[in-house]
mmCIF file with all atom_site columns, C-alpha atoms in Angstrom:
data_model
loop_
_atom_site.group_PDB
_atom_site.id
_atom_site.type_symbol
_atom_site.label_atom_id
_atom_site.label_alt_id
_atom_site.label_comp_id
_atom_site.label_asym_id
_atom_site.label_entity_id
_atom_site.label_seq_id
_atom_site.pdbx_PDB_ins_code
_atom_site.Cartn_x
_atom_site.Cartn_y
_atom_site.Cartn_z
_atom_site.occupancy
_atom_site.B_iso_or_equiv
_atom_site.pdbx_formal_charge
_atom_site.auth_seq_id
_atom_site.auth_comp_id
_atom_site.auth_asym_id
_atom_site.auth_atom_id
_atom_site.pdbx_PDB_model_num
ATOM 1  C CA . UNK A 1 1  ? 16.685 -61.151 40.545 1.00 52.00 ? 656 UNK A CA 1
ATOM 2  C CA . UNK A 1 2  ? 14.884 -59.480 37.692 1.00 58.00 ? 657 UNK A CA 1
ATOM 3  C CA . UNK A 1 3  ? 17.040 -58.026 34.936 1.00 66.00 ? 658 UNK A CA 1
ATOM 4  C CA . UNK A 1 4  ? 16.766 -54.298 34.343 1.00 67.00 ? 659 UNK A CA 1
ATOM 5  C CA . UNK A 1 5  ? 15.001 -53.523 31.104 1.00 74.00 ? 660 UNK A CA 1
ATOM 6  C CA . UNK A 1 6  ? 13.753 -50.525 29.212 1.00 78.00 ? 661 UNK A CA 1
ATOM 7  C CA . UNK A 1 7  ? 9.969  -50.243 29.096 1.00 78.00 ? 662 UNK A CA 1
ATOM 8  C CA . UNK A 1 8  ? 8.163  -48.145 26.509 1.00 82.00 ? 663 UNK A CA 1
ATOM 9  C CA . UNK A 1 9  ? 4.621  -47.246 27.545 1.00 81.00 ? 664 UNK A CA 1
ATOM 10 C CA . UNK A 1 10 ? 2.097  -44.705 26.264 1.00 84.00 ? 665 UNK A CA 1
ATOM 11 C CA . UNK A 1 11 ? 2.093  -41.350 28.035 1.00 78.00 ? 666 UNK A CA 1
ATOM 12 C CA . UNK A 1 12 ? -0.669 -41.357 30.659 1.00 81.00 ? 667 UNK A CA 1
ATOM 13 C CA . UNK A 1 13 ? -3.264 -38.589 30.577 1.00 89.00 ? 668 UNK A CA 1
ATOM 14 C CA . UNK A 1 14 ? -2.720 -36.760 33.869 1.00 92.00 ? 669 UNK A CA 1
ATOM 15 C CA . UNK A 1 15 ? -5.516 -35.683 36.172 1.00 93.00 ? 670 UNK A CA 1
ATOM 16 C CA . UNK A 1 16 ? -5.550 -33.208 39.050 1.00 94.00 ? 671 UNK A CA 1
ATOM 17 C CA . UNK A 1 17 ? -2.046 -32.039 39.923 1.00 91.00 ? 672 UNK A CA 1
ATOM 18 C CA . UNK A 1 18 ? -0.257 -35.046 38.403 1.00 90.00 ? 673 UNK A CA 1
ATOM 19 C CA . UNK A 1 19 ? 2.727  -34.480 36.102 1.00 86.00 ? 674 UNK A CA 1
ATOM 20 C CA . UNK A 1 20 ? 3.966  -37.557 34.186 1.00 86.00 ? 675 UNK A CA 1
ATOM 21 C CA . UNK A 1 21 ? 7.637  -37.561 33.268 1.00 83.00 ? 676 UNK A CA 1
ATOM 22 C CA . UNK A 1 22 ? 10.029 -39.581 31.130 1.00 82.00 ? 677 UNK A CA 1
ATOM 23 C CA . UNK A 1 23 ? 13.231 -40.471 32.985 1.00 80.00 ? 678 UNK A CA 1
ATOM 24 C CA . UNK A 1 24 ? 16.230 -40.342 30.680 1.00 82.00 ? 679 UNK A CA 1
ATOM 25 C CA . UNK A 1 25 ? 18.939 -41.180 33.242 1.00 80.00 ? 680 UNK A CA 1
ATOM 26 C CA . UNK A 1 26 ? 19.395 -41.647 36.986 1.00 75.00 ? 681 UNK A CA 1
ATOM 27 C CA . UNK A 1 27 ? 22.171 -42.578 39.362 1.00 75.00 ? 682 UNK A CA 1
ATOM 28 C CA . UNK A 1 28 ? 21.881 -45.862 41.251 1.00 70.00 ? 683 UNK A CA 1
ATOM 29 C CA . UNK A 1 29 ? 23.003 -45.880 44.856 1.00 70.00 ? 684 UNK A CA 1
ATOM 30 C CA . UNK A 1 30 ? 23.584 -48.626 47.402 1.00 67.00 ? 685 UNK A CA 1
ATOM 31 C CA . UNK A 1 31 ? 20.051 -48.329 48.847 1.00 67.00 ? 686 UNK A CA 1
ATOM 32 C CA . UNK A 1 32 ? 18.696 -49.194 45.375 1.00 69.00 ? 687 UNK A CA 1
ATOM 33 C CA . UNK A 1 33 ? 20.728 -52.410 45.488 1.00 71.00 ? 688 UNK A CA 1
ATOM 34 C CA . UNK A 1 34 ? 18.948 -53.427 48.706 1.00 71.00 ? 689 UNK A CA 1
ATOM 35 C CA . UNK A 1 35 ? 15.626 -53.118 46.884 1.00 69.00 ? 690 UNK A CA 1
ATOM 36 C CA . UNK A 1 36 ? 17.050 -55.130 43.994 1.00 70.00 ? 691 UNK A CA 1
ATOM 37 C CA . UNK A 1 37 ? 18.107 -57.843 46.470 1.00 73.00 ? 692 UNK A CA 1
ATOM 38 C CA . UNK A 1 38 ? 14.669 -57.840 48.138 1.00 74.00 ? 693 UNK A CA 1
ATOM 39 C CA . UNK A 1 39 ? 15.376 -56.369 51.539 1.00 76.00 ? 694 UNK A CA 1
ATOM 40 C CA . UNK A 1 40 ? 17.720 -54.932 54.124 1.00 76.00 ? 695 UNK A CA 1
ATOM 41 C CA . UNK A 1 41 ? 19.965 -56.644 56.652 1.00 78.00 ? 696 UNK A CA 1
ATOM 42 C CA . UNK A 1 42 ? 19.205 -54.709 59.827 1.00 78.00 ? 697 UNK A CA 1
ATOM 43 C CA . UNK A 1 43 ? 22.205 -56.133 61.676 1.00 84.00 ? 698 UNK A CA 1
ATOM 44 C CA . UNK A 1 44 ? 22.553 -56.955 65.402 1.00 87.00 ? 699 UNK A CA 1
ATOM 45 C CA . UNK A 1 45 ? 20.873 -60.360 64.892 1.00 84.00 ? 700 UNK A CA 1
ATOM 46 C CA . UNK A 1 46 ? 17.531 -58.822 63.950 1.00 82.00 ? 701 UNK A CA 1
ATOM 47 C CA . UNK A 1 47 ? 15.281 -60.411 61.329 1.00 80.00 ? 702 UNK A CA 1
ATOM 48 C CA . UNK A 1 48 ? 16.059 -59.025 57.834 1.00 79.00 ? 703 UNK A CA 1
ATOM 49 C CA . UNK A 1 49 ? 13.596 -56.439 56.533 1.00 79.00 ? 704 UNK A CA 1
ATOM 50 C CA . UNK A 1 50 ? 11.752 -58.160 53.663 1.00 81.00 ? 705 UNK A CA 1
ATOM 51 C CA . UNK A 1 51 ? 10.284 -55.844 51.043 1.00 77.00 ? 706 UNK A CA 1
ATOM 52 C CA . UNK A 1 52 ? 8.159  -58.698 49.640 1.00 79.00 ? 707 UNK A CA 1
ATOM 53 C CA . UNK A 1 53 ? 6.422  -59.010 53.024 1.00 81.00 ? 708 UNK A CA 1
ATOM 54 C CA . UNK A 1 54 ? 5.506  -55.328 52.651 1.00 77.00 ? 709 UNK A CA 1
ATOM 55 C CA . UNK A 1 55 ? 4.180  -55.654 49.085 1.00 77.00 ? 710 UNK A CA 1
ATOM 56 C CA . UNK A 1 56 ? 7.213  -54.036 47.432 1.00 72.00 ? 711 UNK A CA 1
ATOM 57 C CA . UNK A 1 57 ? 9.179  -55.580 44.575 1.00 66.00 ? 712 UNK A CA 1
ATOM 58 C CA . UNK A 1 58 ? 12.002 -54.496 42.290 1.00 62.00 ? 713 UNK A CA 1
ATOM 59 C CA . UNK A 1 59 ? 9.512  -54.392 39.417 1.00 60.00 ? 714 UNK A CA 1
ATOM 60 C CA . UNK A 1 60 ? 7.241  -51.815 41.085 1.00 56.00 ? 715 UNK A CA 1
ATOM 61 C CA . UNK A 1 61 ? 8.631  -48.380 41.594 1.00 58.00 ? 716 UNK A CA 1
ATOM 62 C CA . UNK A 1 62 ? 11.198 -45.961 40.343 1.00 58.00 ? 717 UNK A CA 1
ATOM 63 C CA . UNK A 1 63 ? 14.897 -46.619 40.695 1.00 61.00 ? 718 UNK A CA 1
ATOM 64 C CA . UNK A 1 64 ? 17.716 -44.208 41.120 1.00 63.00 ? 719 UNK A CA 1
ATOM 65 C CA . UNK A 1 65 ? 18.452 -40.891 42.661 1.00 68.00 ? 720 UNK A CA 1
ATOM 66 C CA . UNK A 1 66 ? 18.448 -37.483 41.055 1.00 73.00 ? 721 UNK A CA 1
ATOM 67 C CA . UNK A 1 67 ? 16.650 -38.545 37.888 1.00 76.00 ? 722 UNK A CA 1
ATOM 68 C CA . UNK A 1 68 ? 17.069 -36.519 34.713 1.00 82.00 ? 723 UNK A CA 1
ATOM 69 C CA . UNK A 1 69 ? 13.609 -36.423 33.177 1.00 84.00 ? 724 UNK A CA 1
ATOM 70 C CA . UNK A 1 70 ? 11.371 -34.629 30.692 1.00 85.00 ? 725 UNK A CA 1
ATOM 71 C CA . UNK A 1 71 ? 7.997  -33.388 31.889 1.00 85.00 ? 726 UNK A CA 1
ATOM 72 C CA . UNK A 1 72 ? 5.497  -34.758 29.379 1.00 85.00 ? 727 UNK A CA 1
ATOM 73 C CA . UNK A 1 73 ? 2.202  -33.167 30.411 1.00 85.00 ? 728 UNK A CA 1
ATOM 74 C CA . UNK A 1 74 ? 0.435  -31.399 33.273 1.00 88.00 ? 729 UNK A CA 1
ATOM 75 C CA . UNK A 1 75 ? -2.841 -32.240 34.942 1.00 90.00 ? 730 UNK A CA 1
ATOM 76 C CA . UNK A 1 76 ? -5.452 -29.464 34.757 1.00 91.00 ? 731 UNK A CA 1
ATOM 77 C CA . UNK A 1 77 ? -4.714 -28.366 38.358 1.00 93.00 ? 732 UNK A CA 1
ATOM 78 C CA . UNK A 1 78 ? -0.901 -28.511 38.115 1.00 90.00 ? 733 UNK A CA 1
ATOM 79 C CA . UNK A 1 79 ? 1.241  -25.396 37.977 1.00 84.00 ? 734 UNK A CA 1
ATOM 80 C CA . UNK A 1 80 ? 4.763  -25.129 36.620 1.00 75.00 ? 735 UNK A CA 1
ATOM 81 C CA . UNK A 1 81 ? 6.839  -24.832 33.451 1.00 72.00 ? 736 UNK A CA 1
ATOM 82 C CA . UNK A 1 82 ? 5.597  -25.836 30.016 1.00 66.00 ? 737 UNK A CA 1
ATOM 83 C CA . UNK A 1 83 ? 5.975  -29.603 29.313 1.00 58.00 ? 738 UNK A CA 1
ATOM 84 C CA . UNK A 1 84 ? 8.563  -30.653 26.707 1.00 59.00 ? 739 UNK A CA 1
ATOM 85 C CA . UNK A 1 85 ? 6.216  -32.343 24.235 1.00 56.00 ? 740 UNK A CA 1
#
């Protein structure tokens, strides 16, 4: 398994209705652990659901539930509160 690590990347310039954010904290639930392990045991003797077979890995995607994030910018077509720059 890949270790969790903090990644610092430049803020993307949003287009359309996109709104990039910076996640400060998030809870991790049991379903996140299945992704970390690479799949789900479907039970009843069925073949395990492999995320790799579907092009998904622990390194691609956002983890956690109910993230606490800062909105960094708004695309030109997005509507909402002012970003916390």
